[in-house]
Coordinates of C-alpha atoms in Angstrom, one line a residue:
X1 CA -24.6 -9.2 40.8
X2 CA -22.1 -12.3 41.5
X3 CA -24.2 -14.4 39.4
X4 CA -24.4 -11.7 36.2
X5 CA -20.8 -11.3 36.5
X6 CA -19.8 -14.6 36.0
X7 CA -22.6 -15.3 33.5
X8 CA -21.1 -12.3 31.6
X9 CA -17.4 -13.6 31.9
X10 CA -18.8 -16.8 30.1
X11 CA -20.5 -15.4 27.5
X12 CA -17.6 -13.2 26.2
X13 CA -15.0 -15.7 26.7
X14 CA -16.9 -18.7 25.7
X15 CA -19.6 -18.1 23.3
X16 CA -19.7 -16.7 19.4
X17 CA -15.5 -15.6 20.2
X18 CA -14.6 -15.5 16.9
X19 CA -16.3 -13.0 14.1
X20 CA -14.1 -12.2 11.6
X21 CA -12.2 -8.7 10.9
X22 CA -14.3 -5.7 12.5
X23 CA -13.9 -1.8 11.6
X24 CA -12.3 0.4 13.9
X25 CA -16.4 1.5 14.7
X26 CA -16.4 -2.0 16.1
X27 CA -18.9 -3.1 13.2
X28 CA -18.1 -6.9 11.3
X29 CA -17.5 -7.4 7.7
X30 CA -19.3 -10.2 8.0
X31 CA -22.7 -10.0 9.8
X32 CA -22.6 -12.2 12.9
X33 CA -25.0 -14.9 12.6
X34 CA -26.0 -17.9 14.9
X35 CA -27.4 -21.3 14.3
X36 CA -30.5 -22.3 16.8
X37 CA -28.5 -24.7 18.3
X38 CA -26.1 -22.2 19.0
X39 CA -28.5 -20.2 21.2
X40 CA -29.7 -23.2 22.8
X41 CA -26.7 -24.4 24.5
X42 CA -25.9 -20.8 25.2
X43 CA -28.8 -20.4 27.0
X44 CA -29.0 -23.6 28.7
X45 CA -25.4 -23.2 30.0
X46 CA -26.1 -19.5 30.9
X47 CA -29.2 -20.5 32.8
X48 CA -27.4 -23.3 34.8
X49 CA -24.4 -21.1 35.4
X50 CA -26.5 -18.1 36.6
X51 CA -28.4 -20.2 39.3
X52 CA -25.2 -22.6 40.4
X53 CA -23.8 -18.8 41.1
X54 CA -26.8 -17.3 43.1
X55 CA -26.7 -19.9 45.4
X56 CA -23.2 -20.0 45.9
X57 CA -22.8 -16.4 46.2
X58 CA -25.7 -16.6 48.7
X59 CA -24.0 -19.4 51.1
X60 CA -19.9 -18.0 50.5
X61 CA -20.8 -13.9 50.1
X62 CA -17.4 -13.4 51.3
X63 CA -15.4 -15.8 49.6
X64 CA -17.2 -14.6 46.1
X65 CA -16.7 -10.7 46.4
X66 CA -12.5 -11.9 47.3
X67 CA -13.1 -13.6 43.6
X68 CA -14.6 -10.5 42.1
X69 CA -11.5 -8.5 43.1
X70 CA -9.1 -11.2 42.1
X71 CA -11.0 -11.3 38.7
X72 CA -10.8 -7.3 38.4
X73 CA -7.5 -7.1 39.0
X74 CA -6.8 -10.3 36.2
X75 CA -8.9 -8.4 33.8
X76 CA -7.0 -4.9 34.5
X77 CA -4.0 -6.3 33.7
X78 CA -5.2 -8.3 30.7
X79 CA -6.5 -4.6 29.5
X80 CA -3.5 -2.9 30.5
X81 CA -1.2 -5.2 28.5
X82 CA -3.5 -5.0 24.8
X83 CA -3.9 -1.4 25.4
X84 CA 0.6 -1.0 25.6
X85 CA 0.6 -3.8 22.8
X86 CA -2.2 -1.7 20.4
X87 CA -0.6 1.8 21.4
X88 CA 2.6 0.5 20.6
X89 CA 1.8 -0.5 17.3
X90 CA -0.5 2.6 16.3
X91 CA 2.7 4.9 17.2
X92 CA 4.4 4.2 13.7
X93 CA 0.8 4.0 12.0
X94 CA 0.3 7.4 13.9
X95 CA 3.4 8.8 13.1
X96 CA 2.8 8.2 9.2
X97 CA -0.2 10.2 9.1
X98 CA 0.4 13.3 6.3
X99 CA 3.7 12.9 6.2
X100 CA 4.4 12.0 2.6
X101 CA 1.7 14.8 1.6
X102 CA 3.4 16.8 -1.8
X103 CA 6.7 14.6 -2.0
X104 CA 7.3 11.8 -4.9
X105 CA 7.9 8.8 -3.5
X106 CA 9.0 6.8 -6.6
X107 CA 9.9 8.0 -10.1
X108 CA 9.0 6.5 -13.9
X109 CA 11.2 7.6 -17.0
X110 CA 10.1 8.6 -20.4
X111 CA 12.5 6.2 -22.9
X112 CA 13.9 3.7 -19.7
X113 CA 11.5 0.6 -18.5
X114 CA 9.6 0.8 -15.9
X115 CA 7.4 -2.1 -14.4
X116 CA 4.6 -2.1 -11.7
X117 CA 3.3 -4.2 -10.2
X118 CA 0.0 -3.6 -8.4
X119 CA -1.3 -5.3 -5.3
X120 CA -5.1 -4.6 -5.0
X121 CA -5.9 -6.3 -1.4
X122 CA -9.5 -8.6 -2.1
X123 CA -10.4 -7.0 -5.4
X124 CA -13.0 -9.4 -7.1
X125 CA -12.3 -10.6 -10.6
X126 CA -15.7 -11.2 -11.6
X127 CA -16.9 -7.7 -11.3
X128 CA -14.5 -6.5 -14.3
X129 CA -17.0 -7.2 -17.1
X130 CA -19.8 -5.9 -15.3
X131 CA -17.7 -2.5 -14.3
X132 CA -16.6 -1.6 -17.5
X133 CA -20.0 -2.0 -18.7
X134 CA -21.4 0.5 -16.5
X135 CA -18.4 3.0 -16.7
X136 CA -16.9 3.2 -20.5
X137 CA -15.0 6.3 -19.0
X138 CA -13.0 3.6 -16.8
X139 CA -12.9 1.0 -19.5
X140 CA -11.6 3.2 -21.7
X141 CA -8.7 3.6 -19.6
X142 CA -7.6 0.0 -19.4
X143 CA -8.0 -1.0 -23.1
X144 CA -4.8 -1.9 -23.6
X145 CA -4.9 -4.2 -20.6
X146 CA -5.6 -8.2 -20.7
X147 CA -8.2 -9.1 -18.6
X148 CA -8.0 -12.8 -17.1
X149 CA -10.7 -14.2 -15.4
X150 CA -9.9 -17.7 -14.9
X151 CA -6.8 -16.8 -12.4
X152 CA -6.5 -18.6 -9.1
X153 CA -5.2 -17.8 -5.3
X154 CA -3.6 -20.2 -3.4
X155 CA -6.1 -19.2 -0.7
X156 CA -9.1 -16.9 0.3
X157 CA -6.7 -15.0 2.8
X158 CA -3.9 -13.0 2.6
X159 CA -1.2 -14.6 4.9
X160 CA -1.5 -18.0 2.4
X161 CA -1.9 -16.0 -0.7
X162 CA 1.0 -12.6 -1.1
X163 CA 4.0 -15.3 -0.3
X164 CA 3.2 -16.8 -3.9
X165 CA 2.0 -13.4 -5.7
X166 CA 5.4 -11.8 -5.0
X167 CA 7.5 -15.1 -5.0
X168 CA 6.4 -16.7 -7.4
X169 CA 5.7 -20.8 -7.3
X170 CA 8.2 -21.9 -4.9
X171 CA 6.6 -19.9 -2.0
X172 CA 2.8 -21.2 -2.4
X173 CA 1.6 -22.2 0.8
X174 CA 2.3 -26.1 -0.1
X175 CA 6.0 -25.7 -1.2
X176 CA 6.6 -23.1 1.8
X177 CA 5.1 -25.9 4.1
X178 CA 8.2 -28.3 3.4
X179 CA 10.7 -25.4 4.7
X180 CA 9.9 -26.7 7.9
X181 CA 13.5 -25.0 9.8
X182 CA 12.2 -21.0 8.6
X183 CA 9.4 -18.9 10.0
X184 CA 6.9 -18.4 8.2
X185 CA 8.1 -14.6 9.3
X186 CA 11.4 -14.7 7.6
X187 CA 9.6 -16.8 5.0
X188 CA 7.2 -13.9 3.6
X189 CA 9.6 -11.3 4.1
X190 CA 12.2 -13.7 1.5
X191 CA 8.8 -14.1 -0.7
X192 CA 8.5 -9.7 -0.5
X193 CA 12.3 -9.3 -1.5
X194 CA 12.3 -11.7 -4.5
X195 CA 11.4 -9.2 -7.4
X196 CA 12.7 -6.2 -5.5
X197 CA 15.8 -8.2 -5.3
X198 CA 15.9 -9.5 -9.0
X199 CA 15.1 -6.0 -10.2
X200 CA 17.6 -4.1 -8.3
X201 CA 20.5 -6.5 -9.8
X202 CA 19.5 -5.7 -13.2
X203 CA 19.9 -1.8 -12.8
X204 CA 16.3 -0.9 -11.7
X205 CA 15.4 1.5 -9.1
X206 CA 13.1 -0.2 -7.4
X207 CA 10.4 1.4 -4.9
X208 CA 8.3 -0.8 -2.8
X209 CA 5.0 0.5 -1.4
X210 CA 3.1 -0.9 1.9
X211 CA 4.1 -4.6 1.4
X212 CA 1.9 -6.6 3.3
X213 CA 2.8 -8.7 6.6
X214 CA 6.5 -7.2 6.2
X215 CA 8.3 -8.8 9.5
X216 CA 4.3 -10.4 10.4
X217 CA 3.5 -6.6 11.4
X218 CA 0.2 -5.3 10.9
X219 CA 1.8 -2.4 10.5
X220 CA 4.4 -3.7 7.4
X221 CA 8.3 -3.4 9.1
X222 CA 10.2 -1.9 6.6
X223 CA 13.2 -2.3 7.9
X224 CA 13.5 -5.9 5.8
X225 CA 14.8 -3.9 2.8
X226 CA 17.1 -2.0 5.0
X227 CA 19.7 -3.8 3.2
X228 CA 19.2 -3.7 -0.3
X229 CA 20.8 -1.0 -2.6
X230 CA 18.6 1.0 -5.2
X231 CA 15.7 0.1 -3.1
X232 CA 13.0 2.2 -1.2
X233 CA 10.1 1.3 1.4
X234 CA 7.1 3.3 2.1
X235 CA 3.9 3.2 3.9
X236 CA 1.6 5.3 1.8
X237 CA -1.4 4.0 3.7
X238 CA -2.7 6.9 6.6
X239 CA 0.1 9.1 5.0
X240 CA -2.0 11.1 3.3
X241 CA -4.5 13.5 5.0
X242 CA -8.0 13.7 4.5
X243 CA -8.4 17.1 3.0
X244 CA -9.2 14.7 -0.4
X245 CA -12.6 13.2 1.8
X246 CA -14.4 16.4 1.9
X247 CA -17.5 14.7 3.0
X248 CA -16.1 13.9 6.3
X249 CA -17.3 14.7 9.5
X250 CA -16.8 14.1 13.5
X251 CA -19.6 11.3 13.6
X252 CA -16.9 8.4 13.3
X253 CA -15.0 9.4 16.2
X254 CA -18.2 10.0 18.3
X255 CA -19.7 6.6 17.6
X256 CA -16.1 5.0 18.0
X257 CA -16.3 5.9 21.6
X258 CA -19.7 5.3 22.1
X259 CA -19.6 1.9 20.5
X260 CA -16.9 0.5 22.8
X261 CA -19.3 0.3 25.6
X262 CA -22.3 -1.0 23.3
X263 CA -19.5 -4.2 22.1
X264 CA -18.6 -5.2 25.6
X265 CA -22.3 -5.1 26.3
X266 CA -23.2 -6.9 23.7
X267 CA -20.2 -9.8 24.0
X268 CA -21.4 -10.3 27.5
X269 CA -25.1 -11.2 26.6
X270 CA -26.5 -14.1 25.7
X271 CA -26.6 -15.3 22.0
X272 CA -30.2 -15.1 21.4
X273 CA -30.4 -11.4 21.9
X274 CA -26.7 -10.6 20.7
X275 CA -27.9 -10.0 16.9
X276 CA -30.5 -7.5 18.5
X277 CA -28.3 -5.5 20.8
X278 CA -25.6 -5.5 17.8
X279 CA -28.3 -3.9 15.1
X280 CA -26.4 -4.4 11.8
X281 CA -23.3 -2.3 13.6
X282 CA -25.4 0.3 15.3
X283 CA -25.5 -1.1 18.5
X284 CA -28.8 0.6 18.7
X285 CA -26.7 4.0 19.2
X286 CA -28.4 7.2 18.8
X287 CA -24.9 8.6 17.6
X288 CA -25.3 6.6 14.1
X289 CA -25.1 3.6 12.4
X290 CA -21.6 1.9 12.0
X291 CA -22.2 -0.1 8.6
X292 CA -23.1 3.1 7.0
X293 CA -19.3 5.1 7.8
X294 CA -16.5 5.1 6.3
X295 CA -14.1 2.8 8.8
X296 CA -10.2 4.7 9.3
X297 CA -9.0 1.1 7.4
X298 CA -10.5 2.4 3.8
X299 CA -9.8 6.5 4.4
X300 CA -6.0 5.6 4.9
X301 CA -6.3 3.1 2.0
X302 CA -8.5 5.3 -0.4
X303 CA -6.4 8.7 0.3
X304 CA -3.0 6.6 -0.5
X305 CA -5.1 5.5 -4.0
X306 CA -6.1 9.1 -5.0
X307 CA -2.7 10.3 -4.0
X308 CA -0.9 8.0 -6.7
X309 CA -0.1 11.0 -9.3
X310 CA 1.1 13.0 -5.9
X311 CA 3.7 10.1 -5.7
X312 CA 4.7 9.7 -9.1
X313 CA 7.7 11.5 -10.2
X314 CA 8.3 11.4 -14.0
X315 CA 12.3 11.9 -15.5
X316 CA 13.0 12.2 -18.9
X317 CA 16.1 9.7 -19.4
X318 CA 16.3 5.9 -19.9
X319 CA 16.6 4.9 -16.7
X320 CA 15.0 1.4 -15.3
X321 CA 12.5 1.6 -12.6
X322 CA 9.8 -0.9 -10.7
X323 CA 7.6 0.0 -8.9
X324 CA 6.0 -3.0 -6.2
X325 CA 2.7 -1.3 -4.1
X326 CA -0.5 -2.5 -2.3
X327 CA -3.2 -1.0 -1.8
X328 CA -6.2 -2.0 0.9
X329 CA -9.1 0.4 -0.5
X330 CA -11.1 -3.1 -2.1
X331 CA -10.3 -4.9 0.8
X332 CA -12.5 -2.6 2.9
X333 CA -16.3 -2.7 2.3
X334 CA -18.4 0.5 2.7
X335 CA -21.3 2.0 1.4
X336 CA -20.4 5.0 -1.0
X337 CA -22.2 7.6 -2.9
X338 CA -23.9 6.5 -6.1
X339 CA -23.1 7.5 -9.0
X340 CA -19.8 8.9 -8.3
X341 CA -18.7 6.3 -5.7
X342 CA -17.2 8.6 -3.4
X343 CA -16.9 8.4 0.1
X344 CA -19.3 10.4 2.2
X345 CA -20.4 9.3 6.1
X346 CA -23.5 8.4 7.3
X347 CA -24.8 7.6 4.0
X348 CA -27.8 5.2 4.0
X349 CA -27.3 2.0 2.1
X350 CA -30.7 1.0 1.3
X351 CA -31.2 4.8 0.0
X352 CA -27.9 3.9 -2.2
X353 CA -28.8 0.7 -3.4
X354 CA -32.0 1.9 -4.6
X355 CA -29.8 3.9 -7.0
X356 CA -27.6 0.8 -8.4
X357 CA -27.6 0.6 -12.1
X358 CA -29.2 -3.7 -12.9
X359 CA -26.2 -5.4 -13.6
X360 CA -26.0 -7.5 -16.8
X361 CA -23.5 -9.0 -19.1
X362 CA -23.4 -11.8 -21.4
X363 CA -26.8 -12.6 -20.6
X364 CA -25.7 -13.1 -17.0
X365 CA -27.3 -10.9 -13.9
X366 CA -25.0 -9.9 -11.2
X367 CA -27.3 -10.0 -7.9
X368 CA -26.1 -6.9 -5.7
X369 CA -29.1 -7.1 -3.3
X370 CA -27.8 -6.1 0.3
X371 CA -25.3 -4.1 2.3
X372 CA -22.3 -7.0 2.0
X373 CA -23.0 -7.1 -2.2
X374 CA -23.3 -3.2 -2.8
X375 CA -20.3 -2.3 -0.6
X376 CA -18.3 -4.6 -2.1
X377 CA -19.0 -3.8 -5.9
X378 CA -19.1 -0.1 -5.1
X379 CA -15.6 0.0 -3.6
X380 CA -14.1 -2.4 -6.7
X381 CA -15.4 0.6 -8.9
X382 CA -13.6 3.2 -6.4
X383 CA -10.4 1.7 -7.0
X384 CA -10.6 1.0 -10.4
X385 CA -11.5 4.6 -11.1
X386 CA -8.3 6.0 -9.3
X387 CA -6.4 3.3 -10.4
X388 CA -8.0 4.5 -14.0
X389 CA -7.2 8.4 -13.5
X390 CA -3.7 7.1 -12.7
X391 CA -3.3 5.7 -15.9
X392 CA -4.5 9.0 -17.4
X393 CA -1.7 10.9 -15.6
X394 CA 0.9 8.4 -17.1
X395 CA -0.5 8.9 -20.7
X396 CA -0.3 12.8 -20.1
X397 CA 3.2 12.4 -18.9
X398 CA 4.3 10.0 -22.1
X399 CA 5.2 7.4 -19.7
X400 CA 2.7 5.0 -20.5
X401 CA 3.8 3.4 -23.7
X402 CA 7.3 2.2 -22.1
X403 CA 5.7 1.2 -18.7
X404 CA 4.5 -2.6 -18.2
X405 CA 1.7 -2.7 -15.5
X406 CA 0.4 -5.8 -13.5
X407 CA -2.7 -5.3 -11.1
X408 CA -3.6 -8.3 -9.5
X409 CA -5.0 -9.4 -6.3
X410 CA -3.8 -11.8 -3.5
X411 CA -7.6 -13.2 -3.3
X412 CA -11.5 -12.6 -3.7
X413 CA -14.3 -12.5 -1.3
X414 CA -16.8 -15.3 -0.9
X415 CA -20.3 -13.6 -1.7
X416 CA -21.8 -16.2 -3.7
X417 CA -21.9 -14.2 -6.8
X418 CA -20.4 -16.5 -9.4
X419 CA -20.9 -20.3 -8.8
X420 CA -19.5 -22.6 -6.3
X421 CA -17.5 -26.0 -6.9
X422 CA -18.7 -28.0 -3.7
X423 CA -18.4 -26.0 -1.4
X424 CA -15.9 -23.9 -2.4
X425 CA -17.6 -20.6 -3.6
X426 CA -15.5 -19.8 -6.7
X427 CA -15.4 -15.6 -6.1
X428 CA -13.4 -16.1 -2.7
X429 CA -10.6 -18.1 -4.6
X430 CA -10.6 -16.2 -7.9
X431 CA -8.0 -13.4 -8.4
X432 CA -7.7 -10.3 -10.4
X433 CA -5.1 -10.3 -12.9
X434 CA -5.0 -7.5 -15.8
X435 CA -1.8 -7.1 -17.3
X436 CA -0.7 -4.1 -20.0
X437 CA 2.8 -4.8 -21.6
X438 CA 4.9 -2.6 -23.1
X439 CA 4.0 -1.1 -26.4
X440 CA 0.5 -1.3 -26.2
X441 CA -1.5 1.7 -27.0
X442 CA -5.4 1.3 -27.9
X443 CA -5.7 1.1 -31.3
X444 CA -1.9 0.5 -32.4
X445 CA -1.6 -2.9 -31.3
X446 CA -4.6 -4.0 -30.7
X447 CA -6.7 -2.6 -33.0
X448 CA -9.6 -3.0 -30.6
X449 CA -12.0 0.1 -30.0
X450 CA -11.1 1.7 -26.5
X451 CA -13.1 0.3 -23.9
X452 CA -12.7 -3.1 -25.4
X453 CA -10.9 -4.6 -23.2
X454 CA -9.2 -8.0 -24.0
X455 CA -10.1 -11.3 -22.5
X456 CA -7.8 -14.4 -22.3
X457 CA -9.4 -18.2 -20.8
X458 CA -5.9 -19.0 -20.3
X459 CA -5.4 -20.5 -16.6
X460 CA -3.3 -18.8 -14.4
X461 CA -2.4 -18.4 -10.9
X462 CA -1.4 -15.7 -8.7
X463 CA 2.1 -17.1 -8.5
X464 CA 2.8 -16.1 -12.3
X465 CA 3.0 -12.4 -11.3
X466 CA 7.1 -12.9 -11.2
X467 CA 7.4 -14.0 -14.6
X468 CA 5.4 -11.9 -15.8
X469 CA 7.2 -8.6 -14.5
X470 CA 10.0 -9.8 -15.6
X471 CA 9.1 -11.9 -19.4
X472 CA 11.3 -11.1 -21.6
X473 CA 13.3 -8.1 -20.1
X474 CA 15.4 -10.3 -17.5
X475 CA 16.8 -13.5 -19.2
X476 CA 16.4 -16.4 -17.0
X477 CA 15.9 -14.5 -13.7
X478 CA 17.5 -16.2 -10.3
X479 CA 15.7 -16.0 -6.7
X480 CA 18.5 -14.6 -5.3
X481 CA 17.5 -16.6 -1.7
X482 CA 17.3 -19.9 -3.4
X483 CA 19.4 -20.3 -6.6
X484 CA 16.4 -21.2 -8.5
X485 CA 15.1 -20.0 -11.7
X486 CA 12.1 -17.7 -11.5
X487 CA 9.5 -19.0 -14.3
X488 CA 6.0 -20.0 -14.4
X489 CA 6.1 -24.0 -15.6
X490 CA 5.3 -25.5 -12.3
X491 CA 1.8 -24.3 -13.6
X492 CA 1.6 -26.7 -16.7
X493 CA 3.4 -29.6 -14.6
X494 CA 1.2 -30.4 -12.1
X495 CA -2.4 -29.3 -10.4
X496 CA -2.1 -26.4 -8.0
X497 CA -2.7 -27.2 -4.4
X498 CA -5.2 -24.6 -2.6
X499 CA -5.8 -24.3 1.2
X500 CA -9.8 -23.3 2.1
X501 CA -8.4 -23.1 5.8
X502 CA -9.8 -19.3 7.3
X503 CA -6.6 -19.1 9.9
X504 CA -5.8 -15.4 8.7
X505 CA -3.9 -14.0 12.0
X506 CA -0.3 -13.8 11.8
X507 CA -0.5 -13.0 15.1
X508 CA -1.2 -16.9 16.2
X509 CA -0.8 -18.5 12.4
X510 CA 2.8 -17.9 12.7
X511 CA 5.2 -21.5 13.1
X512 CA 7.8 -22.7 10.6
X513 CA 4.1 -24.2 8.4
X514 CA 0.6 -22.8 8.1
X515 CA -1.6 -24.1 10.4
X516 CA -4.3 -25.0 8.0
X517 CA -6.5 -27.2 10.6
X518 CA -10.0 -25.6 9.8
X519 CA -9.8 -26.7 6.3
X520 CA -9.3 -28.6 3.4
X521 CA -7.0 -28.9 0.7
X522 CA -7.5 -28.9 -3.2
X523 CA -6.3 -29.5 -6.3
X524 CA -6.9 -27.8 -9.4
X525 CA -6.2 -27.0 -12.8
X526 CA -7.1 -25.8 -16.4
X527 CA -10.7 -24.1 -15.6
X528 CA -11.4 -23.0 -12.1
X529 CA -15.1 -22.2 -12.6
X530 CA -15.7 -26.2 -14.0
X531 CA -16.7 -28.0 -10.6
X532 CA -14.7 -30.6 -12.2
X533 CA -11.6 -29.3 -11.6
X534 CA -11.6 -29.0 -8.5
X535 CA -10.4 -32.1 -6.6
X536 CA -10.5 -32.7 -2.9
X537 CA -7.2 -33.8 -1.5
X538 CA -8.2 -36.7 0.9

């Protein structure tokens, strides 16, 4: 027992640590894989270890059951402290839940401007074309938009991407690396407050919704806009009570608890059985299988998204308003029910992607071929279709025509759908960007047939979000934090610099400079899908 202890200890300390996000069921993103090497030394070690342990338990019996306790007692308080540090945190995330149910949280007028801009957490540019082939009824929707595809993050994670998307190009991760005396902290809330800031100076009520990494909290600390008049912070995300899911049930709480014992299990064993015991997120439970429920992360995210004409106040004056949101339904894959894409648990994917419509545009196939694929695409074409009965409501409400609308996101997923350039695989680094401007109604300015939605090559970066929300209404805008002029020609001056590094957690990511370690930088410019142009910064 001595000897399967310790072997235990090592594997889940040691070996295959590090897996990427997990859902609250305890089921990856990403499935875990390892190389044959891998296993190999794991076993090795765990075969030396085990033996060198017997026999020492054997000759020092007493001596090893004094370091069992003393390792029970270390681990007891290890648990003890994550469980205050977790429980801590989930009490504001708790206390949000249904609380904003029925009240408008921010208001647009009918003859006033009012600007959004619209955070959509991992959406994937590249599905766009093939979306709006297979739903008109959404394409309709965003005819009036402009559709870029050759946009670019500053990298494939959020903590290096939203300082940039909300403060435009003096807070990409390479200029924010030579403030070397700030936090990175007080140097993404600055990068949050920038167009609030701008906005509220010019007259605007200004409403900001779920801002990511506000204060470097999971859970975004609103308290940074404390401060600022005409300004108002919300968390819409797990404020909004499932009574819109009606195909939930108790199963996700059942496996939750169930699975907790099946993960510590399976951390402890050795690699080469660890992809067995895990099962593709089912642990081999007989509750159900994780990869096939919707995870608490996309239900908060996906109610907040169908609750958006809930939130939306409309006032009949010429008053100024912007609106700043995120939103995490994209960010969170699941497999949903075709063909309305709507959440339901215990769905079976393979079942579902039997019923996927083939793909094609241009001439060009998009594969969706396995859980990872289908659950992305499917929840891109959730979000766009509340995001798209959203637009409706503004339309009924004649609030539409006078309301600019920016709906970009911070970064893509690497899936391997749309070429690579080296090693960089191009969907992980290529934003969403669709903007509508004021004034444009299908078939008054365009002259397009709805549904045809406009496309521009023009490059373009995250960064230019700024400018954009505020072209042409706001004359020379001012960062109030830094005196400098808020404007989008740092683009055409030099090459962007992009950061491939995969250090995500603010939790440990979190000096005066990014800690970029585990990658590489680039530069790039004019055509991010030409291999090209992207240039390895040695």
């Amino acid at each position: 027992m001595f000897a399967l202890i310790g072997v235990g200890l090592l594997d889940y300390m040691c070996f295959g640590g590090n897996q990427g996000r997990m859902s609250p069921v305890l089921a990856y993103e990403k499935l875990p894989l390892y190389s044959a090497t891998q296993k190999l030394v794991n076993l090795c070690v765990v075969i030396l270890v085990f033996i060198g342990l017997f026999f020492v338990a054997k000759k020092l019996s007493k001596l090893c059951r004094q370091l069992l306790l003393i390792a029970a007692l270390c681990m007891a308080i290890m648990c003890i402290s994550s469980m205050v540090k977790v429980n801590r945190s989930m009490q504001t995330y708790k206390a949000n839940g249904g609380k904003l149910e029925g009240k408008e949280l921010f208001e647009l007028s009918t003859e006033g401007n009012n600007v959004v801009v619209f955070m959509l957490d991992r959406a994937i540019s590249g599905y766009i074309p093939y979306i709006f082939a297979e739903r008109p009824d959404i394409a309709e929707q965003f005819a009036d938009f402009t559709y870029y595809p050759n946009t670019v993050t500053y990298g494939h994670t959020t903590n290096f991407a939203t300082p940039a998307l909300f403060g435009g190009y003096e807070y990409t991760p390479e200029q924010l690396n030579t403030r070397t005396d700030e936090s990175l902290r007080e140097k993404q809330n600055e990068a949050l407050k920038v167009m609030p800031a701008v906005f509220a100076e010019q007259g605007y009520e200004v409403t900001v919704c779920d801002p990511p990494y506000a204060n470097y909290e999971w859970v975004p600390d609103l308290s940074i806009f404390d401060d600022m008049e005409h300004v108002q912070a919300y968390r819409t995300e797990g404020a909004f009570r499932e009574s819109k899911l009606t195909t939930i049930d108790n199963v996700y709480k059942r496996l939750q608890q169930s699975n907790f014992v099946y993960y510590g299990i399976t951390k402890m064993a050795p690699l080469i059985i660890r992809a067995q015991l895990y099962n593709v997120g089912s642990y081999c439970s007989t509750v159900g299988n994780s990869n096939n429920l919707l995870n608490e992360g996309f239900k908060n995210s996906y109610t907040a998204l169908v609750s958006l004409k809930d939130m939306t106040g409309i006032v009949e004056d010429d008053s100024n308003h912007f609106l700043m949101l995120q939103n995490s339904t994209t960010h969170e894959p699941v497999v949903l029910k075709m063909p309305e894409y709507i959440p339901a648990n215990d769905v079976v994917w393979e079942e579902e992607l039997q019923k996927m419509p083939e793909h094609v545009v241009d001439g060009k196939k998009l594969d969706i071929n396995d859980y990872e694929t289908l659950s992305y695409y499917q929840i891109n074409v959730a979000a766009l279709q509340a995001v798209a009965d959203w637009i409706s409501f503004l339309k009924q409400q004649n609030v539409y025509d006078n309301t600019r609308i920016v709906i970009v996101s911070d970064h893509g997923e690497g899936l391997g759908q749309f070429g690579f350039a080296g090693d960089i695989d191009i969907e992980a680094y290529n934003s969403l960007l669709l903007v509508k401007d004021f004034g444009e109604t299908s078939g008054e300015v365009s002259g397009e047939v709805p549904g045809d939605v406009r496309t521009s090559d023009e490059f373009m970066t995250i960064a230019d979000v700024p400018y954009l929300a505020m072209k042409d209404l706001i004359r020379q805008p001012v960062n109030p934090f830094t005196g400098n002029v808020i404007s989008n020609a740092e683009k055409y001056t030099s090459p962007q610099k992009i950061t491939t590094s995969s250090l995500w957690d603010v939790t440990t990511n979190n000096g005066n400079v990014f800690d970029t370690s585990d990658g590489e930088w680039y530069e790039i410019k004019d055509n991010i899908f030409d291999p090209a142009c992207w240039i390895r910064i040695e």
